[in-house]
PDB file of C-alpha atoms in Angstrom:
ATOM      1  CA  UNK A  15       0.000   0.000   0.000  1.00 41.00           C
ATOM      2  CA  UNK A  16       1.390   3.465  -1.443  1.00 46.00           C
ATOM      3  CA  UNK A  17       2.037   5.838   1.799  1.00 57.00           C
ATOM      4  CA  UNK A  18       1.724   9.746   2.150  1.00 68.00           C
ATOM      5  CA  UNK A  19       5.118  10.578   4.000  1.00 80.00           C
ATOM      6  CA  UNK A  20       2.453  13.910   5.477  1.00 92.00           C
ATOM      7  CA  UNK A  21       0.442  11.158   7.559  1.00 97.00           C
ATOM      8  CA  UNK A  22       1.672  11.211  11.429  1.00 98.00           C
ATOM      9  CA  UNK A  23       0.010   9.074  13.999  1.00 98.00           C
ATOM     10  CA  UNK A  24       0.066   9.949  17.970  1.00 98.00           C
ATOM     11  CA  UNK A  25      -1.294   6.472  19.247  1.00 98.00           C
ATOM     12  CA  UNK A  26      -1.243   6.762  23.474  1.00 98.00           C
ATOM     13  CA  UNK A  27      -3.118   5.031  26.120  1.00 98.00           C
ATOM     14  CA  UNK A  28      -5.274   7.526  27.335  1.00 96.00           C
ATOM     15  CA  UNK A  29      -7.426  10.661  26.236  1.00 94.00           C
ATOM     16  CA  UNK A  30      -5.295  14.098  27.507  1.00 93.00           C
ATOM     17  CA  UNK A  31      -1.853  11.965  26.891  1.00 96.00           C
ATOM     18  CA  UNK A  32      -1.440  13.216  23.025  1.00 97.00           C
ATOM     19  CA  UNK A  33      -1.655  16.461  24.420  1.00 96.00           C
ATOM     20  CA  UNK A  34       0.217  16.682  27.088  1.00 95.00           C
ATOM     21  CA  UNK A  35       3.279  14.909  25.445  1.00 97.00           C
ATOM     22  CA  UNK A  36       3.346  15.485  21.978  1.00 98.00           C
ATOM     23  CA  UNK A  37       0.445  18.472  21.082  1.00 98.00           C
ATOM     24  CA  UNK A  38       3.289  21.200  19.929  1.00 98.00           C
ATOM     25  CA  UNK A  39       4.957  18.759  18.017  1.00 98.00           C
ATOM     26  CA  UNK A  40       1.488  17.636  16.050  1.00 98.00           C
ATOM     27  CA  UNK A  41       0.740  21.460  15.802  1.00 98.00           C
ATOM     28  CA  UNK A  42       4.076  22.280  14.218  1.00 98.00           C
ATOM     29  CA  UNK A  43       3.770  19.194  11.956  1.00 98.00           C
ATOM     30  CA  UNK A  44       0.272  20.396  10.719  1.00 97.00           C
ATOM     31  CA  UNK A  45       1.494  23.366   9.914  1.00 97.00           C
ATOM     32  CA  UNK A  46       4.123  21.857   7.533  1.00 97.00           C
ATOM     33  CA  UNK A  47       1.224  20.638   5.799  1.00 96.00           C
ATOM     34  CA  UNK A  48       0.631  17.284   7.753  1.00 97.00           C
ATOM     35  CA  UNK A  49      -2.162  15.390   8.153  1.00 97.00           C
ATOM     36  CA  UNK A  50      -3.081  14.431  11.799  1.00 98.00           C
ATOM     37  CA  UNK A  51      -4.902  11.326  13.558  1.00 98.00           C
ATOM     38  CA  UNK A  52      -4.652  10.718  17.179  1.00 98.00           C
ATOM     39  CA  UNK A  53      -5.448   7.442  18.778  1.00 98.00           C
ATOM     40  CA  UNK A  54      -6.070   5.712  22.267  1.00 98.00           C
ATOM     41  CA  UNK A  55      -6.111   2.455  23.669  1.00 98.00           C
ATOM     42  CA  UNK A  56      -9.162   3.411  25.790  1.00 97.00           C
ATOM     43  CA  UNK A  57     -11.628   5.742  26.318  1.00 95.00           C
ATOM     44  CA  UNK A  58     -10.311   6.700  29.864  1.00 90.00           C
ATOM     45  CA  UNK A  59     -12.927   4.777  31.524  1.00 92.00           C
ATOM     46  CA  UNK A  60     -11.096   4.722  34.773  1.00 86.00           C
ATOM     47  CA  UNK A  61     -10.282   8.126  34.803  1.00 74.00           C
ATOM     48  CA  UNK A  62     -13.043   9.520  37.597  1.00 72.00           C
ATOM     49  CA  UNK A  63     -13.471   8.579  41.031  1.00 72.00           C
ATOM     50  CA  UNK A  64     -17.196   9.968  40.907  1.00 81.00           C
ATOM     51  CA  UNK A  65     -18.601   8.599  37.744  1.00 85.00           C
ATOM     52  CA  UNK A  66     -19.511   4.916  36.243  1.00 88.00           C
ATOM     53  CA  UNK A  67     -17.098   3.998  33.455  1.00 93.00           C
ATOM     54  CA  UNK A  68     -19.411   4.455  30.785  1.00 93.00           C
ATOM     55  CA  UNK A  69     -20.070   7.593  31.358  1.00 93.00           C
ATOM     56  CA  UNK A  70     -16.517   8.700  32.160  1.00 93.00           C
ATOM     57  CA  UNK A  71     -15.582   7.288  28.734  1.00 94.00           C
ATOM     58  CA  UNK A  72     -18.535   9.042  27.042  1.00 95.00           C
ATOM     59  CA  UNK A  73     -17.107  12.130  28.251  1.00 94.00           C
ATOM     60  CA  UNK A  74     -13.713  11.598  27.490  1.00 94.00           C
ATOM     61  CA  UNK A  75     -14.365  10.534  23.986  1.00 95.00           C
ATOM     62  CA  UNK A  76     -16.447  13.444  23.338  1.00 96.00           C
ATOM     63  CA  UNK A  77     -13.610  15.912  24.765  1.00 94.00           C
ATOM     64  CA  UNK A  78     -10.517  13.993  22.724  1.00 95.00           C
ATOM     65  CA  UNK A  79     -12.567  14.104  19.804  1.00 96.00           C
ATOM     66  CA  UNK A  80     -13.062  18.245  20.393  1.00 96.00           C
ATOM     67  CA  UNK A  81      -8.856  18.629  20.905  1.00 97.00           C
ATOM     68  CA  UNK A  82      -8.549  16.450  18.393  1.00 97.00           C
ATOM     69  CA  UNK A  83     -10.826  18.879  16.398  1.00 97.00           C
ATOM     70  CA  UNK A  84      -8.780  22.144  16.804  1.00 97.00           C
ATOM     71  CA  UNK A  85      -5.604  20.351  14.488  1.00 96.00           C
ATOM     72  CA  UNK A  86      -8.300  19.257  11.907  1.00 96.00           C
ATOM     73  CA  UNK A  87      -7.177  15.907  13.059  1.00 97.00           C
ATOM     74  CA  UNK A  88      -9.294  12.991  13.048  1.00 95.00           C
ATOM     75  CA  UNK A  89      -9.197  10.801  16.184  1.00 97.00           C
ATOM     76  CA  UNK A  90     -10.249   6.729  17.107  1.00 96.00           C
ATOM     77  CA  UNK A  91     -10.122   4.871  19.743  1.00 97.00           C
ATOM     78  CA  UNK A  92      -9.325   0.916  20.240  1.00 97.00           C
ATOM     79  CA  UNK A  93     -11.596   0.445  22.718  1.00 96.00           C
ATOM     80  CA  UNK A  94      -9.697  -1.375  25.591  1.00 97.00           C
ATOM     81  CA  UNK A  95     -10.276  -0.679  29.287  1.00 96.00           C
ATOM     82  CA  UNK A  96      -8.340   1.587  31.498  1.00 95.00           C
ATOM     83  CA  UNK A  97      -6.166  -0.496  33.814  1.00 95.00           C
ATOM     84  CA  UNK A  98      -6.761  -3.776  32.088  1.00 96.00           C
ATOM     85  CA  UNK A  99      -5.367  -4.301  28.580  1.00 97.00           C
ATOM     86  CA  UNK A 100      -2.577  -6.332  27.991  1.00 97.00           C
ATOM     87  CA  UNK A 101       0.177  -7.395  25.250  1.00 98.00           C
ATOM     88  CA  UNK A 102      -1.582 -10.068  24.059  1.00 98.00           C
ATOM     89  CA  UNK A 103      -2.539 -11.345  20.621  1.00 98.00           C
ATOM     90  CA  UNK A 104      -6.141  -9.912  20.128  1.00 98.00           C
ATOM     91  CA  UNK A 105      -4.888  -6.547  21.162  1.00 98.00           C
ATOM     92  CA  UNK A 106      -2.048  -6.442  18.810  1.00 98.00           C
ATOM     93  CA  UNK A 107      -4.219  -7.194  15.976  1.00 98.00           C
ATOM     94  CA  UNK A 108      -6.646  -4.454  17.119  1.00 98.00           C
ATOM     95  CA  UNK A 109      -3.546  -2.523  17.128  1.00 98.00           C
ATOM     96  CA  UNK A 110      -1.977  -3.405  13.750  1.00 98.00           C
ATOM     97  CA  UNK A 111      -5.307  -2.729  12.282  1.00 98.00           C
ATOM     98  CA  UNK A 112      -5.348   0.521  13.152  1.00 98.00           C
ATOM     99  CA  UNK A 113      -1.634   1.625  12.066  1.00 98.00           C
ATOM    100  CA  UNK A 114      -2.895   0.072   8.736  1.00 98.00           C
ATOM    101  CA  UNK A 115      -6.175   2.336   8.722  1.00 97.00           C
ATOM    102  CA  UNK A 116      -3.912   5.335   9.146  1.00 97.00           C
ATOM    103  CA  UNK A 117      -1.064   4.432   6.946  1.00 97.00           C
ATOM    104  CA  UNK A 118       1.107   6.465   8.893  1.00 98.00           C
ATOM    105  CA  UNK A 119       5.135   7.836   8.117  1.00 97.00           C
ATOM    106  CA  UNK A 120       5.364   9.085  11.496  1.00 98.00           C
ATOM    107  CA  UNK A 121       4.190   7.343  15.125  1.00 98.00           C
ATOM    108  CA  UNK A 122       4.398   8.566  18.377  1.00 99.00           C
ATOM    109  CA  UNK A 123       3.943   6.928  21.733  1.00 98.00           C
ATOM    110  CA  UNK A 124       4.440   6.459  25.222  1.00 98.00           C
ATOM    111  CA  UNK A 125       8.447   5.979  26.564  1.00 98.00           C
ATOM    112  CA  UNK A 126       9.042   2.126  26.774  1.00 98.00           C
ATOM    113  CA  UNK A 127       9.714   3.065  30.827  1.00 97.00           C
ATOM    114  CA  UNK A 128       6.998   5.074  32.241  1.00 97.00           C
ATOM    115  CA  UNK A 129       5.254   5.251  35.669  1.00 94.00           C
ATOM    116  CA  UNK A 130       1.755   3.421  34.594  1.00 94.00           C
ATOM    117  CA  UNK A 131       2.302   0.569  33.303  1.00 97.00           C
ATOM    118  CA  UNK A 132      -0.975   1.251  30.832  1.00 97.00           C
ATOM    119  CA  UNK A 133       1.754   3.514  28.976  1.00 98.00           C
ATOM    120  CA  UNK A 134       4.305   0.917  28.695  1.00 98.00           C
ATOM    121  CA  UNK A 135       1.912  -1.473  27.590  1.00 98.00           C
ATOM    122  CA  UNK A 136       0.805   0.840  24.944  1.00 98.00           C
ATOM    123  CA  UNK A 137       3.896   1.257  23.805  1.00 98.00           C
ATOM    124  CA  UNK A 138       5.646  -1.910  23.390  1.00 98.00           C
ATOM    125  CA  UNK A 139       2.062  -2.447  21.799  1.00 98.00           C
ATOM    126  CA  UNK A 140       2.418   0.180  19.201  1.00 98.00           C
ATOM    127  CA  UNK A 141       6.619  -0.484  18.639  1.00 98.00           C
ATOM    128  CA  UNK A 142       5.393  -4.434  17.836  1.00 98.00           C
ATOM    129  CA  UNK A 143       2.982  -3.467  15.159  1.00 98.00           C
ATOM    130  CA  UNK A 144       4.501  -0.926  13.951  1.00 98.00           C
ATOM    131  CA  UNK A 145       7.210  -3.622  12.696  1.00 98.00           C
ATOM    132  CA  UNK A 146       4.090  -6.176  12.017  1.00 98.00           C
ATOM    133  CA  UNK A 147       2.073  -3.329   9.866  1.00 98.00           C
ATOM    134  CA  UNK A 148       4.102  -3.639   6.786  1.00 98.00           C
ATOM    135  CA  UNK A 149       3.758  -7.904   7.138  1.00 98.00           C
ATOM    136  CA  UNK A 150       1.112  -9.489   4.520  1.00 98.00           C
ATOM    137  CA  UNK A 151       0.947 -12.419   7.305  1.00 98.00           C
ATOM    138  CA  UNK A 152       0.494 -10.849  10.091  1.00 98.00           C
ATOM    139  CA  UNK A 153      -3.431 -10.527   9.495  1.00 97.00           C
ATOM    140  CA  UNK A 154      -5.900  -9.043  12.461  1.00 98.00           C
ATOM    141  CA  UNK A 155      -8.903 -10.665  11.502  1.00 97.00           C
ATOM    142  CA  UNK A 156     -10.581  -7.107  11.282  1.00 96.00           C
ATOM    143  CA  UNK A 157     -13.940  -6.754   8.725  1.00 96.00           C
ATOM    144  CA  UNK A 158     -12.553  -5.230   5.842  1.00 95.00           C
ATOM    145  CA  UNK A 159      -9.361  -5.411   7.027  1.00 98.00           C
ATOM    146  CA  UNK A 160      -6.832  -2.735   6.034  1.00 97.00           C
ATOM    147  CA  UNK A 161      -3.942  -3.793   3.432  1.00 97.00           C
ATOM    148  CA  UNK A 162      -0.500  -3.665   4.903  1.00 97.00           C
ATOM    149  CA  UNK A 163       1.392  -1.033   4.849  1.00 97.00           C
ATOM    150  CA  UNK A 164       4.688   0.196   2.394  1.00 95.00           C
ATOM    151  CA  UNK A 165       7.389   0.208   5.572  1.00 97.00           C
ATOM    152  CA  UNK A 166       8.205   0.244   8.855  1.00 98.00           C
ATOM    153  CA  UNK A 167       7.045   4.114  10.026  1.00 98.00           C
ATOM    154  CA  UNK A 168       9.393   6.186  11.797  1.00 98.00           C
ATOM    155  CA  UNK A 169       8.355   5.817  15.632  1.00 98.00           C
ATOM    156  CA  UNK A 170       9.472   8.042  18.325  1.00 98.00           C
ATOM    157  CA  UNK A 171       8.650   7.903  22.384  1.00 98.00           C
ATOM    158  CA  UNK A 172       7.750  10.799  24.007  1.00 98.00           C
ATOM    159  CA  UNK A 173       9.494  11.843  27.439  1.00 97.00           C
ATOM    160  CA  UNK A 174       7.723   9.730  30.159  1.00 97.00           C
ATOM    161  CA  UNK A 175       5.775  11.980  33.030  1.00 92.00           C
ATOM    162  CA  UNK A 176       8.092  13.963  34.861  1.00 93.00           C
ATOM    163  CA  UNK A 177      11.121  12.582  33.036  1.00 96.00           C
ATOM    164  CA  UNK A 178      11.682   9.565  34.523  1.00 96.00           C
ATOM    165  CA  UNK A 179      11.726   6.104  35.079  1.00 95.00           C
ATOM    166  CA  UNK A 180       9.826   4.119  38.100  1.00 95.00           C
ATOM    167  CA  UNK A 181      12.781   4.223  40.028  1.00 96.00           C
ATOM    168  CA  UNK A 182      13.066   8.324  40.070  1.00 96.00           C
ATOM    169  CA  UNK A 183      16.332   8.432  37.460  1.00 96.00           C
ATOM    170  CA  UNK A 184      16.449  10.668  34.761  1.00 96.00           C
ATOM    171  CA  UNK A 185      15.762   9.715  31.359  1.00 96.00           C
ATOM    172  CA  UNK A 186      17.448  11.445  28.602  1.00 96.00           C
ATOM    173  CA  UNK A 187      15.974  13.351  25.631  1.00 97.00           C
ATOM    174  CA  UNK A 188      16.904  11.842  22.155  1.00 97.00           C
ATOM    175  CA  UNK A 189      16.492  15.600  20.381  1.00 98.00           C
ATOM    176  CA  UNK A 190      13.852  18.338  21.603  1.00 98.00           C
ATOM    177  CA  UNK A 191      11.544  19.965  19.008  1.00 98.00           C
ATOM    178  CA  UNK A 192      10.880  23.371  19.920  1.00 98.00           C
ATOM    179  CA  UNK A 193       7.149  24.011  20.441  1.00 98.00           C
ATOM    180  CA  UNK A 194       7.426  27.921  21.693  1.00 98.00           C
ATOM    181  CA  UNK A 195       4.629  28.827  19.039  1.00 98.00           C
ATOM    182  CA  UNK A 196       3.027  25.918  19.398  1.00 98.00           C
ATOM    183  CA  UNK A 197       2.215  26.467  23.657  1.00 98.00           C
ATOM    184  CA  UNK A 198      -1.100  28.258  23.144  1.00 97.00           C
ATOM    185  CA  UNK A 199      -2.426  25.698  21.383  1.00 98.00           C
ATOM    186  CA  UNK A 200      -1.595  23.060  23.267  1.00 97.00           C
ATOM    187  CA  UNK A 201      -3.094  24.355  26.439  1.00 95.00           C
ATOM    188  CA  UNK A 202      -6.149  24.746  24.128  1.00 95.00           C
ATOM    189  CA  UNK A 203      -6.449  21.197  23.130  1.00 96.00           C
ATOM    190  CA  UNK A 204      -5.391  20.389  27.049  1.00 93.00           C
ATOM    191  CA  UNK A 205      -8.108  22.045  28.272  1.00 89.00           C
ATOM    192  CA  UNK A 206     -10.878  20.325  26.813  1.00 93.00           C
ATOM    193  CA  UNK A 207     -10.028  17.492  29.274  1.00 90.00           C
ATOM    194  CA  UNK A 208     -12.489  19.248  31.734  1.00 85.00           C
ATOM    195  CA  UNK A 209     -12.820  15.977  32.953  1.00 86.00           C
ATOM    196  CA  UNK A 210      -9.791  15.048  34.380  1.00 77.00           C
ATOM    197  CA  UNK A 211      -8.986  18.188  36.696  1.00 67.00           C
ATOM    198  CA  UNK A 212     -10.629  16.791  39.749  1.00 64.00           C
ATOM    199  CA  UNK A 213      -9.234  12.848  39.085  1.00 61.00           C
ATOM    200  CA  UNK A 214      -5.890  14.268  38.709  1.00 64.00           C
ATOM    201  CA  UNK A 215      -6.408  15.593  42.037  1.00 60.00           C
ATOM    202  CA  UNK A 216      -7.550  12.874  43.642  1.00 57.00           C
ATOM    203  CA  UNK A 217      -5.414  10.164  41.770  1.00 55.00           C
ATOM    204  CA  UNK A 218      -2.217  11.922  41.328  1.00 54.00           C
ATOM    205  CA  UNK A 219      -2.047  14.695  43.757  1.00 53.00           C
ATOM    206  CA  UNK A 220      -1.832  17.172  40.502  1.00 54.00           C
ATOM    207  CA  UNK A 221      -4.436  20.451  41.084  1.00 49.00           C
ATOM    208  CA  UNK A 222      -3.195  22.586  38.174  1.00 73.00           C
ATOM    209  CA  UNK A 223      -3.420  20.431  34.873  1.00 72.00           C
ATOM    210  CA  UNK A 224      -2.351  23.090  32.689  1.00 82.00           C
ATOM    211  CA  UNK A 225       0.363  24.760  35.048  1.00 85.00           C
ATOM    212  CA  UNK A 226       2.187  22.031  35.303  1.00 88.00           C
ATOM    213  CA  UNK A 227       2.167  21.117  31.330  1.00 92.00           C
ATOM    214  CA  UNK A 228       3.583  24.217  30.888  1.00 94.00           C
ATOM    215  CA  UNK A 229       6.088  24.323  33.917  1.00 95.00           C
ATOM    216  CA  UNK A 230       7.138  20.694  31.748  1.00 96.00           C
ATOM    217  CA  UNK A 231       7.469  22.437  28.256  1.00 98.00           C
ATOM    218  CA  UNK A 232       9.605  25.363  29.886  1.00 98.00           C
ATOM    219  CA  UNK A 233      11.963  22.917  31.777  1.00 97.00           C
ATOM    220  CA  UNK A 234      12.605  21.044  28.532  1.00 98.00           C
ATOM    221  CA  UNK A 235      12.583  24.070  26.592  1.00 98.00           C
ATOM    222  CA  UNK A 236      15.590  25.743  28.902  1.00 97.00           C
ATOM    223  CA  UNK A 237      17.412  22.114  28.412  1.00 97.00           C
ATOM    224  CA  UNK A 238      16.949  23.217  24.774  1.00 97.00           C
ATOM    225  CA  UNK A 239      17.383  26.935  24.951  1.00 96.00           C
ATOM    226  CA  UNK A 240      13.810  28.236  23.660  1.00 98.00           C
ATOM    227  CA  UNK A 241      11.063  29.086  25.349  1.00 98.00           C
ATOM    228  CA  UNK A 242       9.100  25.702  25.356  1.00 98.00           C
ATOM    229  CA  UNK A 243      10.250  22.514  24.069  1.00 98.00           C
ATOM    230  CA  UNK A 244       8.896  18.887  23.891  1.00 98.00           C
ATOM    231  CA  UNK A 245      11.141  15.734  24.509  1.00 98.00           C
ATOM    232  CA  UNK A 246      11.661  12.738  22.131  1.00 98.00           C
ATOM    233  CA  UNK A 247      13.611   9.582  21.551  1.00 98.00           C
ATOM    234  CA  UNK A 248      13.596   8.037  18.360  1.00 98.00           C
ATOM    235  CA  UNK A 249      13.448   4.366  17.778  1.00 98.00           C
ATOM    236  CA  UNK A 250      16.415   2.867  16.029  1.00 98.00           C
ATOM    237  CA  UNK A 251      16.331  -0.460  16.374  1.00 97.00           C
ATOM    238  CA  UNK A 252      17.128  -2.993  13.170  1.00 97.00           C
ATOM    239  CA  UNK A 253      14.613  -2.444  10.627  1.00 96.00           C
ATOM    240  CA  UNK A 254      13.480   0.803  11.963  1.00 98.00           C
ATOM    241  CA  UNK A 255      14.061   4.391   9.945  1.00 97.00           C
ATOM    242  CA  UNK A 256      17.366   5.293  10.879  1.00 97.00           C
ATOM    243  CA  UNK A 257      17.114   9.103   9.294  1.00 97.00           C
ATOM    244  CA  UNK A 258      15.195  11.589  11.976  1.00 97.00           C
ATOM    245  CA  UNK A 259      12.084  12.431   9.709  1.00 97.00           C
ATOM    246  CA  UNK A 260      11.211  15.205  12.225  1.00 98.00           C
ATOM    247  CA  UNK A 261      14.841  16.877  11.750  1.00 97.00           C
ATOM    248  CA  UNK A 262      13.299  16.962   8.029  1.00 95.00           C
ATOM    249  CA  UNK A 263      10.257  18.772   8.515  1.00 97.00           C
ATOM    250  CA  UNK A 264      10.245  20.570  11.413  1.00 98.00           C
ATOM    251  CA  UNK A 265      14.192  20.395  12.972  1.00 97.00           C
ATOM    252  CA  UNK A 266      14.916  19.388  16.469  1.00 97.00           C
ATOM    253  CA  UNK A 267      17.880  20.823  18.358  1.00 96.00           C
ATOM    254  CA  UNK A 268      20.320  18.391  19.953  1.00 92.00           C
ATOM    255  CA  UNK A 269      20.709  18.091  23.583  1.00 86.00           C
ATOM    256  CA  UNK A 270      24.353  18.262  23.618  1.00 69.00           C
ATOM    257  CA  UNK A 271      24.976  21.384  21.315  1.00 54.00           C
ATOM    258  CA  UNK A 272      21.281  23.227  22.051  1.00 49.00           C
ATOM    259  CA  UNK A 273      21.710  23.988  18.283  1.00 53.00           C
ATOM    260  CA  UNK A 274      18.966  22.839  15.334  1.00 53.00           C
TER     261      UNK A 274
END
């Protein structure tokens, strides 16, 4: 199946994590003429200590799909449940299917360490069929199934909450992509979450959703000497893309020269 090198896939866990990882980085892609499809594993049907699941999710869906909305992009969701879904065969088909619906050059995910294990899940999910995608065999019994895709897409992991690992060490940015212009709208499509103000305070101790996004994008961006920056490591294992696509389109600066 032919690919358009402008499709770029953020494929998370959660509703709110496109956004809060990887938002400036879609923006500044869409400007550069890119088209734009976010996707979850769930529907954040865990993410309220007030409300029944399925109304939790209906809410959640309906505010991913309205950040979605402000970067034209479209938006789907795989329909696991929050807490729950494992590396297992049926989900990695409902996975692959999906990469194959989008087609994608780009993919971005969670960081392969992470402090929910829902993100790592997702993405050694998303790394595995990224690789599968591009197989004829590796069919996911979907209706209508998708054709594979031309290639392995170029996938990159996004810094992991407060930039670290379960144990409390630092992880390392890859390259940071400078998202300075970008900020504004990112806090737009953060905010829809409405939702998830008061669970973040009860869950994770967190009372100022936005606040601390951008306190995160102007740490990273003084690592990276601009304003506001987001965090990235690119995936470069055999088989993978070895070029940086995003150093093509958009540039990144380098941690150890803070240069483009």
């Amino acid at each position: 199946m032919s690919r358009s090198d402008n499709n770029v896939l953020a494929f998370f866990a959660h509703p709110d994590d496109a956004e809060f990882l990887c938002a400036g980085t879609l923006a500044r892609l869409k400007e550069r003429g890119c088209r734009i499809q976010i996707a979850t594993m769930t529907a954040g049907d865990g993410g309220s200590a007030e409300l029944p699941n399925a109304e939790i999710a209906r809410i959640r869906l309906d505010e991913t799909a309205r950040a979605a909305a402000l970067l034209e992009a479209d938006y789907q969701c795989a329909g696991l449940p929050d807490f729950f879904f494992n590396y297992d065969a049926p989900t990695l088909r409902r996975v692959i299917e999906i990469i194959r619906q989008v087609n994608p050059a780009i993919v971005f995910t969670h960081s392969p360490d992470d402090y929910m294990v829902d993100h790592e899940t997702a993405s050694r999910l998303v790394r595995a069929a990224c690789f599968a995608a591009p197989a004829p065999n590796a069919k996911t019994g979907a209706a209508d199934a998708a054709p594979p895709i031309a290639g392995i897409p170029h996938l990159y992991y996004a810094d992991p909450l407060e930039g670290k690992d379960i144990l409390g060490r630092p992880i390392a940015p890859g390259f940071y992509v400078d998202v300075s212009g970008a900020i504004e709208l990112k806090a737009q499509m953060l905010a829809c979450h409405t939702s998830q103000r008061e669970w973040l305070r009860v869950q994770h101790g967190m009372d100022h959703y936005l606040e601390s996004m951008r306190e995160w994008a102007a740490h990273r961006g003084a690592e990276a000497g601009v304003p506001y920056a987001e965090a990235f490591r690119q995936h470069l294992g055999h088989a993978y893309p070895q070029n940086n696509r995003l150093t093509e389109i958009i540039g990144v600066i380098n941690p150890t020269t803070s240069e483009p």
